[in-house]
mmCIF file of C-alpha atoms and ligand atoms in Angstrom:
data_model
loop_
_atom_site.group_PDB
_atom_site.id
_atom_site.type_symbol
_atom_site.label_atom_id
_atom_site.label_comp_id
_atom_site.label_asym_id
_atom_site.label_seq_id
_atom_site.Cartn_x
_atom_site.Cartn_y
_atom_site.Cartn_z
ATOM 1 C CA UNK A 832 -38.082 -30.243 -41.865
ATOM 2 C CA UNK A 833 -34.556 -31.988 -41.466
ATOM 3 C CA UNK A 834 -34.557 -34.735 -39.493
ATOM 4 C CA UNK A 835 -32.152 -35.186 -36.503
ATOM 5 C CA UNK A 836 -30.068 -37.681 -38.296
ATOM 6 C CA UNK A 837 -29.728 -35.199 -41.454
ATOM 7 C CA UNK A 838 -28.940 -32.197 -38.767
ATOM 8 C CA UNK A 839 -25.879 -33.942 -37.273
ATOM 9 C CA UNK A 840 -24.805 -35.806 -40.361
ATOM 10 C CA UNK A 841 -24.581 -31.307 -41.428
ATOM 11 C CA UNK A 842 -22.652 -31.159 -38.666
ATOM 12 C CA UNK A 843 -19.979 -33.394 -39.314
ATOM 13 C CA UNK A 844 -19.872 -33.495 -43.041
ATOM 14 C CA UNK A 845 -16.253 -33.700 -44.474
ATOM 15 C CA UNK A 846 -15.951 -30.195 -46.378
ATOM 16 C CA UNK A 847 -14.261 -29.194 -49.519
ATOM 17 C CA UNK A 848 -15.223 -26.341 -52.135
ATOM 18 C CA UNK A 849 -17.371 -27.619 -54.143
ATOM 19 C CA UNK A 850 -16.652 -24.616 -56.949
ATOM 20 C CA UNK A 851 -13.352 -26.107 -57.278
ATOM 21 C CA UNK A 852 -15.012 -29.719 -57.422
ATOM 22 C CA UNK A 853 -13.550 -31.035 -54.117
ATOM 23 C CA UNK A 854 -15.964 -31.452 -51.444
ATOM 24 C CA UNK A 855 -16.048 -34.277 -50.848
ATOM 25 C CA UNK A 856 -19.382 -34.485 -49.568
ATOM 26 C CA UNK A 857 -20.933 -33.354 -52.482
ATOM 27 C CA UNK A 858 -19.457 -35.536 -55.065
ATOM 28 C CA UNK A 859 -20.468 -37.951 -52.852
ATOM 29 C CA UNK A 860 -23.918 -36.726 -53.390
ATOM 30 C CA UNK A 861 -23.548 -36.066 -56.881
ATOM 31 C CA UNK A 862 -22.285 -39.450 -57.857
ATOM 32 C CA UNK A 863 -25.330 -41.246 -55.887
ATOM 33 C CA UNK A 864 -27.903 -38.687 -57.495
ATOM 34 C CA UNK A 865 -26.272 -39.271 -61.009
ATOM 35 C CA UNK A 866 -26.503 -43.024 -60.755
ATOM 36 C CA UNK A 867 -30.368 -43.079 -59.209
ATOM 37 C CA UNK A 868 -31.354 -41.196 -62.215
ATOM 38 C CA UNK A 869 -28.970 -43.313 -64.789
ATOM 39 C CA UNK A 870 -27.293 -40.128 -66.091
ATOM 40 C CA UNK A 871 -23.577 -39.630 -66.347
ATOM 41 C CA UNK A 872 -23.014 -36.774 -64.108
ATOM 42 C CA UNK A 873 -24.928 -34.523 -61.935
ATOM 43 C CA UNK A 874 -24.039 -31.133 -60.010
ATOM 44 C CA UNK A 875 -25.688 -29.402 -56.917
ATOM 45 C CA UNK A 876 -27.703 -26.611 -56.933
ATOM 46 C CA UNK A 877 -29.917 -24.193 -54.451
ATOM 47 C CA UNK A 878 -33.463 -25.058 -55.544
ATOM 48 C CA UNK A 879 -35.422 -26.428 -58.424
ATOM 49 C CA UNK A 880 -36.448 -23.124 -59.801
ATOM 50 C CA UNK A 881 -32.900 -22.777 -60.551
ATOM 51 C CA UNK A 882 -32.194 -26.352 -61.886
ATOM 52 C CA UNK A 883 -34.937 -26.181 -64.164
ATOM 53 C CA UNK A 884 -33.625 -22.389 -65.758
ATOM 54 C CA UNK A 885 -30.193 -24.416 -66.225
ATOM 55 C CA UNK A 886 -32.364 -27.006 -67.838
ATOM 56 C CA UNK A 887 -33.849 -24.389 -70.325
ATOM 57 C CA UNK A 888 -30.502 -23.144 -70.927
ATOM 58 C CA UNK A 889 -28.806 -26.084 -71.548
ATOM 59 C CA UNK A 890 -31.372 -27.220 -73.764
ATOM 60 C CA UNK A 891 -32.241 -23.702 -75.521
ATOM 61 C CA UNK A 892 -30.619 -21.430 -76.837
ATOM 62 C CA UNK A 893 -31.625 -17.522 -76.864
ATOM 63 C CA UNK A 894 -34.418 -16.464 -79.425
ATOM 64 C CA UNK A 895 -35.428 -19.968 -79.577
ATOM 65 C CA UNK A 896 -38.608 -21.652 -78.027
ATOM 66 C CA UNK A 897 -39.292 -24.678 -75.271
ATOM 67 C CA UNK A 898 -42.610 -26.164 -75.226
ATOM 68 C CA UNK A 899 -44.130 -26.498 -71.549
ATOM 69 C CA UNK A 900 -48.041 -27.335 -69.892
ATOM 70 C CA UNK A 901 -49.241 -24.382 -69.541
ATOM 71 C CA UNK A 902 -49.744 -25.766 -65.829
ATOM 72 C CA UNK A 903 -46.112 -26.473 -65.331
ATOM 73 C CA UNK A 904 -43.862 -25.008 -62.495
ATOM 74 C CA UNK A 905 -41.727 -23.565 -65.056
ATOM 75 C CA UNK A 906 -44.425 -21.824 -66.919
ATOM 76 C CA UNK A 907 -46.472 -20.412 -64.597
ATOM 77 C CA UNK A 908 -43.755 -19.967 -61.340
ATOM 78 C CA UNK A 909 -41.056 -19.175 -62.652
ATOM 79 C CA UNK A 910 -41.341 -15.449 -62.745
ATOM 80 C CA UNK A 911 -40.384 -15.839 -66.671
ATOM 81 C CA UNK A 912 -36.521 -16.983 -65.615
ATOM 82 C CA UNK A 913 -36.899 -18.503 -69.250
ATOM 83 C CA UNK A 914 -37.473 -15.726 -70.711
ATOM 84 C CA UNK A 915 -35.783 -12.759 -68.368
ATOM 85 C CA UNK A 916 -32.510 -14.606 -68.229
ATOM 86 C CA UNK A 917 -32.228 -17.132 -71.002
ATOM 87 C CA UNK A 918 -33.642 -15.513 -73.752
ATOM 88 C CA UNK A 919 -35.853 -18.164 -74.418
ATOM 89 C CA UNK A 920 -39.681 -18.139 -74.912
ATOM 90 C CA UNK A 921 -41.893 -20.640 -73.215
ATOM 91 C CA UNK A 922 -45.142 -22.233 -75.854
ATOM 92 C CA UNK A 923 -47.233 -23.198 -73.095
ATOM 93 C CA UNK A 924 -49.968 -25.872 -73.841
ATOM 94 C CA UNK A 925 -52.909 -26.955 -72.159
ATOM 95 C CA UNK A 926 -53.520 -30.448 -70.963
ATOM 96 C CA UNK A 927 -56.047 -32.305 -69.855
ATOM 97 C CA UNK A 928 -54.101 -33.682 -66.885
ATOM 98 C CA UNK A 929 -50.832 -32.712 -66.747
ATOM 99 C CA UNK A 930 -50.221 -35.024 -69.488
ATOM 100 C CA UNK A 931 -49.036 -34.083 -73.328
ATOM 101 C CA UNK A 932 -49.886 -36.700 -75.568
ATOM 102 C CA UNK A 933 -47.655 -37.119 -78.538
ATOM 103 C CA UNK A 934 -49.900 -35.349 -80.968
ATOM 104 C CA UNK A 935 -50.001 -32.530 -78.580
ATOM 105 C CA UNK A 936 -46.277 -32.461 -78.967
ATOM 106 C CA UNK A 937 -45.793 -32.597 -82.335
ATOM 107 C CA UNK A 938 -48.692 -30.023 -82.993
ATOM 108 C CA UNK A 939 -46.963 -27.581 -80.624
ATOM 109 C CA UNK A 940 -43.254 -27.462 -82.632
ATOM 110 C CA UNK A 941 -42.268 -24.565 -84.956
ATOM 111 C CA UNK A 942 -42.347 -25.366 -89.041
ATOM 112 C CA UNK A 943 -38.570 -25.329 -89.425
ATOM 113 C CA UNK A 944 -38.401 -23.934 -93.105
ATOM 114 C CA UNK A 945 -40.544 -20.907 -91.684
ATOM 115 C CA UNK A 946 -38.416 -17.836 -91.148
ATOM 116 C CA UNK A 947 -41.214 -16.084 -89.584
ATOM 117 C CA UNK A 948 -41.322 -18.608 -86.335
ATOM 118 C CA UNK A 949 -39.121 -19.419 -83.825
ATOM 119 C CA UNK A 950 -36.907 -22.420 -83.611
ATOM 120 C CA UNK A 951 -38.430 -25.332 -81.292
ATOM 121 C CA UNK A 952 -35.238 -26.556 -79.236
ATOM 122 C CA UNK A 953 -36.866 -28.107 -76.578
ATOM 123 C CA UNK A 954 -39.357 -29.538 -73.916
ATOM 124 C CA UNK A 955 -40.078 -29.629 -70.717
ATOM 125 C CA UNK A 956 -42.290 -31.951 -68.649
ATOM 126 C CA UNK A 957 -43.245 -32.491 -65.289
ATOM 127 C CA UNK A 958 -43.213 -35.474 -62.965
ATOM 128 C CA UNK A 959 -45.348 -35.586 -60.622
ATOM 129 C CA UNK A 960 -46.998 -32.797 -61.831
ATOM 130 C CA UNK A 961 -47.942 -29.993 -58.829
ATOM 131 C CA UNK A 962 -50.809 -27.773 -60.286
ATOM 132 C CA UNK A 963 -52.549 -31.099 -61.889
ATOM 133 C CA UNK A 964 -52.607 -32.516 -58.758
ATOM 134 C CA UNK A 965 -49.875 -34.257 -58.028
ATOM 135 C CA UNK A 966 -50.450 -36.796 -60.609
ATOM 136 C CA UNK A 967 -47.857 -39.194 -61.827
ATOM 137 C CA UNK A 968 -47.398 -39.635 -65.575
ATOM 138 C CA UNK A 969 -48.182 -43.314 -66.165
ATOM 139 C CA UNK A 970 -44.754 -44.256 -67.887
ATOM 140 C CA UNK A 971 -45.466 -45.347 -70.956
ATOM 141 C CA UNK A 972 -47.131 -42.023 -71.947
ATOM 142 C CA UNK A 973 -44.142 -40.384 -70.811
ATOM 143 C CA UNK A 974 -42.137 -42.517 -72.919
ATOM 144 C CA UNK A 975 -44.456 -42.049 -75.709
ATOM 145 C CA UNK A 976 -44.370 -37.900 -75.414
ATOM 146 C CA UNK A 977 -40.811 -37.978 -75.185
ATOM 147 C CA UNK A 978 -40.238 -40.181 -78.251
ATOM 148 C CA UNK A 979 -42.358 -37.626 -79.832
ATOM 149 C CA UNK A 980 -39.974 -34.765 -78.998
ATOM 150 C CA UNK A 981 -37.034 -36.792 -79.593
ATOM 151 C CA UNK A 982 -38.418 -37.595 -83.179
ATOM 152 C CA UNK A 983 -38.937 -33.685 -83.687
ATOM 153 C CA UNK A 984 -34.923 -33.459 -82.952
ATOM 154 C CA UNK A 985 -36.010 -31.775 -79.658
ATOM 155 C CA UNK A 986 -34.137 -31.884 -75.985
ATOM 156 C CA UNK A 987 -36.168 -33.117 -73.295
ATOM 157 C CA UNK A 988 -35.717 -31.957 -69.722
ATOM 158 C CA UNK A 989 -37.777 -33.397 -66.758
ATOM 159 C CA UNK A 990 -38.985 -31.221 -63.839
ATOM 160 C CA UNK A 991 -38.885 -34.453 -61.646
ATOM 161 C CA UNK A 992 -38.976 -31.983 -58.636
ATOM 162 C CA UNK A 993 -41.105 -34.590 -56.809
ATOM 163 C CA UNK A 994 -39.439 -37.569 -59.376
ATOM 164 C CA UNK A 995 -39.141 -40.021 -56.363
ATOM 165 C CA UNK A 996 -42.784 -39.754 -55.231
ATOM 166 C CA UNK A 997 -43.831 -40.538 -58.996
ATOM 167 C CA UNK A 998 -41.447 -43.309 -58.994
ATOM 168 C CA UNK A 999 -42.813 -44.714 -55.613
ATOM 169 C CA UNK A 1000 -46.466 -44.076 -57.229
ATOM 170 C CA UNK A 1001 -45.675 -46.466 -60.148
ATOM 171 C CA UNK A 1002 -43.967 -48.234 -58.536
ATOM 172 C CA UNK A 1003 -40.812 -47.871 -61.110
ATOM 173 C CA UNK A 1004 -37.105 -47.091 -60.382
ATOM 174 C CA UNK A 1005 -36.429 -43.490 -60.634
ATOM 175 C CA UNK A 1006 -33.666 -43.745 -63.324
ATOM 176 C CA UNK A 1007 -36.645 -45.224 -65.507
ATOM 177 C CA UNK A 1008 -38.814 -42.183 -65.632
ATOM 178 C CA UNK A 1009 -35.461 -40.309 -65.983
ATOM 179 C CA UNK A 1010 -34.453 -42.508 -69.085
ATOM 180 C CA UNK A 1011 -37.356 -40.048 -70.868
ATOM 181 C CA UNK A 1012 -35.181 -37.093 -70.153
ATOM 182 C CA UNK A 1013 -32.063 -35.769 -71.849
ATOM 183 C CA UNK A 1014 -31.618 -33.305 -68.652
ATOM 184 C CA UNK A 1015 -33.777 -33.997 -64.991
ATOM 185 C CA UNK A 1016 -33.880 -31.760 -61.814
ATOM 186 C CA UNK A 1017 -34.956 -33.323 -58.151
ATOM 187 C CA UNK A 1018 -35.864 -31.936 -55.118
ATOM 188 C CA UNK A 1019 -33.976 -33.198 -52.422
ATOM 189 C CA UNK A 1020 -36.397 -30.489 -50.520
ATOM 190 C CA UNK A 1021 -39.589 -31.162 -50.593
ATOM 191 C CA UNK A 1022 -40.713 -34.729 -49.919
ATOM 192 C CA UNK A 1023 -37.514 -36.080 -49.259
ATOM 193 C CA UNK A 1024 -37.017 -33.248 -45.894
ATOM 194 C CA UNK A 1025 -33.740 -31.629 -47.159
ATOM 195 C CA UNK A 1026 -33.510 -27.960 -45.767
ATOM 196 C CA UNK A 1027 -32.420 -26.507 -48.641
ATOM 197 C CA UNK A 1028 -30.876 -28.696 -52.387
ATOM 198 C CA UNK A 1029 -31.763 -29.611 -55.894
ATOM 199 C CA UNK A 1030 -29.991 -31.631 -58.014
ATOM 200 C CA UNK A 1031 -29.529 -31.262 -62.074
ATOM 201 C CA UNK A 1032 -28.487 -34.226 -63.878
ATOM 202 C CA UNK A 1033 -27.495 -35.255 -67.787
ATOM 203 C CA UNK A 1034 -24.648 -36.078 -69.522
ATOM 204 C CA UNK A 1035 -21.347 -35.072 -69.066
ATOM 205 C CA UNK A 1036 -21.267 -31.999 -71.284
ATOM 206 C CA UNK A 1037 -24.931 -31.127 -70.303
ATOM 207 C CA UNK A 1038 -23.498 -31.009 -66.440
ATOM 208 C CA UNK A 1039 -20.487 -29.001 -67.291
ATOM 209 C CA UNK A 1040 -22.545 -26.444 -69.064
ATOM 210 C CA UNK A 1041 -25.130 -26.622 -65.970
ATOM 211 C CA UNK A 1042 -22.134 -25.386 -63.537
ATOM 212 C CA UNK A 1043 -20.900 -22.516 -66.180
ATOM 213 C CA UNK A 1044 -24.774 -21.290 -65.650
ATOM 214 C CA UNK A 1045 -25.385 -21.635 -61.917
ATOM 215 C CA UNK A 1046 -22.032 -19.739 -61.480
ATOM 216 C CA UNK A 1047 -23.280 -17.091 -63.786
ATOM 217 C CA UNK A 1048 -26.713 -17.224 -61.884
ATOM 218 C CA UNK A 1049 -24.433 -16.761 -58.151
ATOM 219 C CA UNK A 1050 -25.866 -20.765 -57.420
ATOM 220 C CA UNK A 1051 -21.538 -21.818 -56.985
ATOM 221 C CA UNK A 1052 -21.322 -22.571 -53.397
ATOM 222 C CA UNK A 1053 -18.371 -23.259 -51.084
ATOM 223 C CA UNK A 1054 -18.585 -25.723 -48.171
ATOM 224 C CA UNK A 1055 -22.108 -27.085 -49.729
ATOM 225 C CA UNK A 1056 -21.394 -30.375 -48.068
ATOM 226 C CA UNK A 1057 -23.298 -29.326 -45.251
ATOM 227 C CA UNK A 1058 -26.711 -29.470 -47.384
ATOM 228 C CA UNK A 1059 -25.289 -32.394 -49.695
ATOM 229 C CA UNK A 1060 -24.540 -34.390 -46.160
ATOM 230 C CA UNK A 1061 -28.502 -33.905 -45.789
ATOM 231 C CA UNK A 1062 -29.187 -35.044 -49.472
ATOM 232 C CA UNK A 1063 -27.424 -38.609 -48.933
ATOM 233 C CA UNK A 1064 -29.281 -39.362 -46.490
ATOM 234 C CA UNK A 1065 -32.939 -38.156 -48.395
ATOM 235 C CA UNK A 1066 -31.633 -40.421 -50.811
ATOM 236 C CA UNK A 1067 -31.029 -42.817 -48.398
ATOM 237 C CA UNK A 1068 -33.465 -43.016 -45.996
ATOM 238 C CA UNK A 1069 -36.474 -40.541 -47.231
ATOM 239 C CA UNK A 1070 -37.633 -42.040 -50.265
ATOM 240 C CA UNK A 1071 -39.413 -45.497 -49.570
ATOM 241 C CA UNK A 1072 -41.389 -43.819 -46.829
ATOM 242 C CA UNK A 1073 -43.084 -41.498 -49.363
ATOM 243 C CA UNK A 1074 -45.201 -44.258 -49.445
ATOM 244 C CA UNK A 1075 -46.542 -43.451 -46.422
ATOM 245 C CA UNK A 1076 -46.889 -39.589 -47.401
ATOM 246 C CA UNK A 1077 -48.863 -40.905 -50.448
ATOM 247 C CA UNK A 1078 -51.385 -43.059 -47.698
ATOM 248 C CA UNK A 1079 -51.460 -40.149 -45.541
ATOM 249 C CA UNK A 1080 -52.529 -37.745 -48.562
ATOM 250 C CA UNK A 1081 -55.466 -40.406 -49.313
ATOM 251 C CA UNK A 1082 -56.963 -40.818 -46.503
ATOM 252 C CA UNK A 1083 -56.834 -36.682 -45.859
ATOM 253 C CA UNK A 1084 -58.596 -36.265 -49.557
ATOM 254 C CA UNK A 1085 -61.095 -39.160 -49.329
ATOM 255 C CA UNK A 1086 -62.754 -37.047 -45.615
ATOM 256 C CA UNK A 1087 -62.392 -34.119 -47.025
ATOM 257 C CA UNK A 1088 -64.676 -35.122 -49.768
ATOM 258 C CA UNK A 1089 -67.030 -36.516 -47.564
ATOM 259 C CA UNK A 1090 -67.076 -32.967 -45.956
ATOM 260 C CA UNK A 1091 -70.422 -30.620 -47.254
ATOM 261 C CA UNK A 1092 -68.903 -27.573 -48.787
ATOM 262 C CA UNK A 1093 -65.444 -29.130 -50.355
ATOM 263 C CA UNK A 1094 -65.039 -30.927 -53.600
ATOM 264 C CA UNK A 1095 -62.101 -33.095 -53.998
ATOM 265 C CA UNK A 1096 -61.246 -35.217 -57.202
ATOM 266 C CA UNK A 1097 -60.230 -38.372 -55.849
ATOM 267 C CA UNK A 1098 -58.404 -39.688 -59.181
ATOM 268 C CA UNK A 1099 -55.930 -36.806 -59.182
ATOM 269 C CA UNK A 1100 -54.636 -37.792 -55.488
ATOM 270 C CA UNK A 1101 -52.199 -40.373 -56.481
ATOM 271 C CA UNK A 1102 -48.953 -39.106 -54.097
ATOM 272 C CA UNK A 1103 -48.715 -36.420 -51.443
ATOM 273 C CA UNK A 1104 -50.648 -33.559 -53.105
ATOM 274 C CA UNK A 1105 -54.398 -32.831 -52.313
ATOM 275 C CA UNK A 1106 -55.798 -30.454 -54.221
ATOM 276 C CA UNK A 1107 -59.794 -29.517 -53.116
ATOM 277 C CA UNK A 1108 -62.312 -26.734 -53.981
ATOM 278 C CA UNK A 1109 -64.160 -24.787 -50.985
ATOM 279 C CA UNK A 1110 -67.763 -24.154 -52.028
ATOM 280 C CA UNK A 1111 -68.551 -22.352 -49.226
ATOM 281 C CA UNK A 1112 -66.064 -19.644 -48.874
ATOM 282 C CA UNK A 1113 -63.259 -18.492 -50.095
ATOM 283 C CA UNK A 1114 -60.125 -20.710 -50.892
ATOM 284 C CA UNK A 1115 -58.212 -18.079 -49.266
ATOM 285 C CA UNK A 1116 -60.774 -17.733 -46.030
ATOM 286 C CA UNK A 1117 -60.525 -21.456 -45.734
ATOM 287 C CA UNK A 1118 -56.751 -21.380 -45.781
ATOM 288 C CA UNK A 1119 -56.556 -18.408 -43.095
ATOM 289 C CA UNK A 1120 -58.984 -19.859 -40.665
ATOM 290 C CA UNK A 1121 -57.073 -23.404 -41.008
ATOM 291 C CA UNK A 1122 -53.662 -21.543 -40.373
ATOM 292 C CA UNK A 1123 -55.110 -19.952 -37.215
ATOM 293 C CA UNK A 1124 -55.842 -23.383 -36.022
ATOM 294 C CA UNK A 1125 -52.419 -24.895 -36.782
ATOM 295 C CA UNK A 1126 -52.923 -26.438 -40.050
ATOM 296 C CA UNK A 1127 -51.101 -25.347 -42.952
ATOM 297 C CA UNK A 1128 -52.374 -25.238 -46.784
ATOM 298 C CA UNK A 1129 -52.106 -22.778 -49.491
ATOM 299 C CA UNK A 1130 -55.096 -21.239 -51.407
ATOM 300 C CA UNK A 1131 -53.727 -22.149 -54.974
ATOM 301 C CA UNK A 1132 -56.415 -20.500 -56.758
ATOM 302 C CA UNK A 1133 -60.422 -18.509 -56.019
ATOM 303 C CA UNK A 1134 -61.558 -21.695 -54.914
ATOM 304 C CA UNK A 1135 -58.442 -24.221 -55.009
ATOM 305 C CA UNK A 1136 -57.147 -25.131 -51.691
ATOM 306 C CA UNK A 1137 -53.824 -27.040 -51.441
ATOM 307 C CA UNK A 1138 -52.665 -29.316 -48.818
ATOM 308 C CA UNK A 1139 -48.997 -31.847 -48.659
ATOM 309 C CA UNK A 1140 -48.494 -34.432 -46.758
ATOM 310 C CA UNK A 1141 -44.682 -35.029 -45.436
ATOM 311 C CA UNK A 1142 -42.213 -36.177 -43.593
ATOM 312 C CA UNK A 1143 -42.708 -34.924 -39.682
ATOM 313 C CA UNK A 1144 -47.080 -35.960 -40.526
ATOM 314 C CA UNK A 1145 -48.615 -38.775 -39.267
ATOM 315 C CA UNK A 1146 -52.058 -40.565 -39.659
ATOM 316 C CA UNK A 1147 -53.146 -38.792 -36.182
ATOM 317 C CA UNK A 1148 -51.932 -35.235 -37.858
ATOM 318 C CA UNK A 1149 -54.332 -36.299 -40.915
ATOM 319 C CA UNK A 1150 -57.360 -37.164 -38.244
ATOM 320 C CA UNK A 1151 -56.578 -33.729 -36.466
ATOM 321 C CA UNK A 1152 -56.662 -31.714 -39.735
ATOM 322 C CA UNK A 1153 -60.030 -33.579 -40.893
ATOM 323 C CA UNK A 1154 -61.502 -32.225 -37.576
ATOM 324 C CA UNK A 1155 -59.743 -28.733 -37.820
ATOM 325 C CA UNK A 1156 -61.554 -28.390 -41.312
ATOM 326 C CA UNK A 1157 -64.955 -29.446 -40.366
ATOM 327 C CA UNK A 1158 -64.863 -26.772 -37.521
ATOM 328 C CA UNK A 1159 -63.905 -24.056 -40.013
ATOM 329 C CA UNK A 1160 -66.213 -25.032 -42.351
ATOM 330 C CA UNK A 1161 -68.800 -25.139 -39.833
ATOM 331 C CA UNK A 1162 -67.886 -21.743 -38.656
HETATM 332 C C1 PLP B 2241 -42.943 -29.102 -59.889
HETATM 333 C C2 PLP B 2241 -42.020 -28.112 -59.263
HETATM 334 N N1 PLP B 2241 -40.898 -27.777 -59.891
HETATM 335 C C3 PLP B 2241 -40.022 -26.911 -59.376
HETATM 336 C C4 PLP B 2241 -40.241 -26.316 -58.159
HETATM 337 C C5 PLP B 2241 -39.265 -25.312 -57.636
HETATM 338 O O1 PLP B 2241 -38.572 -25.732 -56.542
HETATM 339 P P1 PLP B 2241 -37.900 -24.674 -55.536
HETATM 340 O O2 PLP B 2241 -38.968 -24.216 -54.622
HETATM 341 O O3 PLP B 2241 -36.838 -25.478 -54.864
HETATM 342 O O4 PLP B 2241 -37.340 -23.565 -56.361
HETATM 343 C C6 PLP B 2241 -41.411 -26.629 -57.446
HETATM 344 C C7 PLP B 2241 -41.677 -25.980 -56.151
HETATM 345 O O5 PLP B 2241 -42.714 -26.113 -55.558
HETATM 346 C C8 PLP B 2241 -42.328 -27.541 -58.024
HETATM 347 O O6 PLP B 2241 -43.479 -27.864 -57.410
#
């Protein structure tokens, strides 16, 4: 949720259009976003599912193919947008953690001089990565997957949806873990409490093609300097107390796998994602009867039960939700 400071900076927001390029607001935003993730220009858009099909077609072109964990938001959320709307066919591949090593890379692009195949144009990764757990890509393997792709004359966009809470995990500047990427997207939703905002970022030409696709997509908005007036101060404000979100999330994950029933991998909670089995019921079950008590996860899978930690949740919220899940699993 917003918090009070981003709801009245919405409500006094100097307001252009930002289809025309003059809100001023927003290229406000945009110029901040663009320097935080050392790219030359970035431009607004309504969520990350739609930055990252901008980032596939950007990067792709139709008929061709863009490698992706077969884990990945893009793969396995994105209702096909690749595919449905760009043309473009997704090679997923299976990790061990969320993280492609460079042979896995390498292994997974098309022989060129093959007629039968599909071009390999690109690559996606993801930082932190949600379905693995929230895990942050320890840099250098990042660098060392994208120098991979790079070798194989590939583009390389970055789902860095949660890019800030990898960065505050490693303890890295942003723009770093960005250098991997020709292309990022962040979430100024999510962790950093914007109601509503993504932002795409790349080079100039990458950014001006991103805007010719989110108008032909419907993502051009008017007076978007209300949301962007939220953004600048996630950027701001919101990112240095992920920190805190990333505590939170451990001490939630180390009780509930002191807790009979659950089974939580400790080494995979390294930011504000815990991801935990339920032995004892269903995931779905659990997730009900915590929801009736006020506490609010998503079943992610049979027996996969996933949990956030956030702004607006404190170390007494993480105590309370402990308790709440004993009692249902005691039910
Ligand atoms: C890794 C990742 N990428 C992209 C998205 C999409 O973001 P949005 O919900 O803003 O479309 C999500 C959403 O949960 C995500 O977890």
């Amino acid at each position: 949720m917003p918090s009070p400071e981003m709801r009245q900076a919405m409500v006094t927001a100097p307001l252009g259009d930002d289809v025309f390029g003059d809100d001023p607001t927003t290229n406000k935003l945009l110029e901040l976003a663009a320097r935080k993730m050392g790219k030359a220009a970035a431009a607004f858009v309504p969520s990350g599912t739609m930055g990252n099909l901008i980032g596939i077609a950007v990067n792709a072109q139709r008929g061709q193919e863009l490698i992706a964990d077969a884990d990945s938001h893009a793969f396995f959320y994105e209702t096909a947008g690749a595919a449905a709307v760009c043309g473009v066919q997704i090679r997923p591949v299976h990790t061990e953690a969320g993280v492609m090593t460079p042979g896995q890379v390498v292994e997974a692009v098309r022989p060129r001089d093959d007629p039968h195949e599909p071009i390999t144009a690109a690559i996606t990764f993801e930082d932190t990565h949600n379905r693995h757990g929230g895990i942050a890509w320890p840099l250098d393997a990042l660098r060392a997957a994208s120098d991979a792709a790079h070798a194989q004359g590939l583009r390389v966009h970055l789902d860095g949806a949660r890019i800030f809470n990898a960065a505050i995990a490693l303890g890295v500047d942003a723009s770093e873990i960005a250098a991997c990427a020709d292309t990022v997207t962040f979430c100024l939703s999510k962790g950093l409490a914007c109601p509503i905002g993504s932002v795409f970022c790349g080079s100039g030409d990458d950014v001006l093609e991103a805007i010719r696709w989110r108008k032909r997509l419907g993502g051009g908005m008017r007076q978007v300097g209300v949301l962007a007036a939220a953004g600048l101060i996630a950027l701001d404000k919101m990112v240095d107390r992920l920190a805190e979100d990333h505590a939170n999330a451990r001490t939630l994950a180390e009780g509930l796998s002191e807790m009979d029933g659950l089974r939580c991998d400790l080494s995979r909670v390294q930011t504000n994602l815990v991801y935990f089995d339920v032995e004892s019921m269903p995931a779905s079950k659990f997730a009900d009867e915590c929801t009736k008590r006020g506490l609010l996860g998503g079943a992610t899978g049979a027996r996969s039960v996933r949990f956030v930690t956030h702004y607006g949740i404190d170390a007494a919220d993480v105590q309370s939700a402990l308790k709440i899940c004993e009692e249902v699993l005691s039910d």
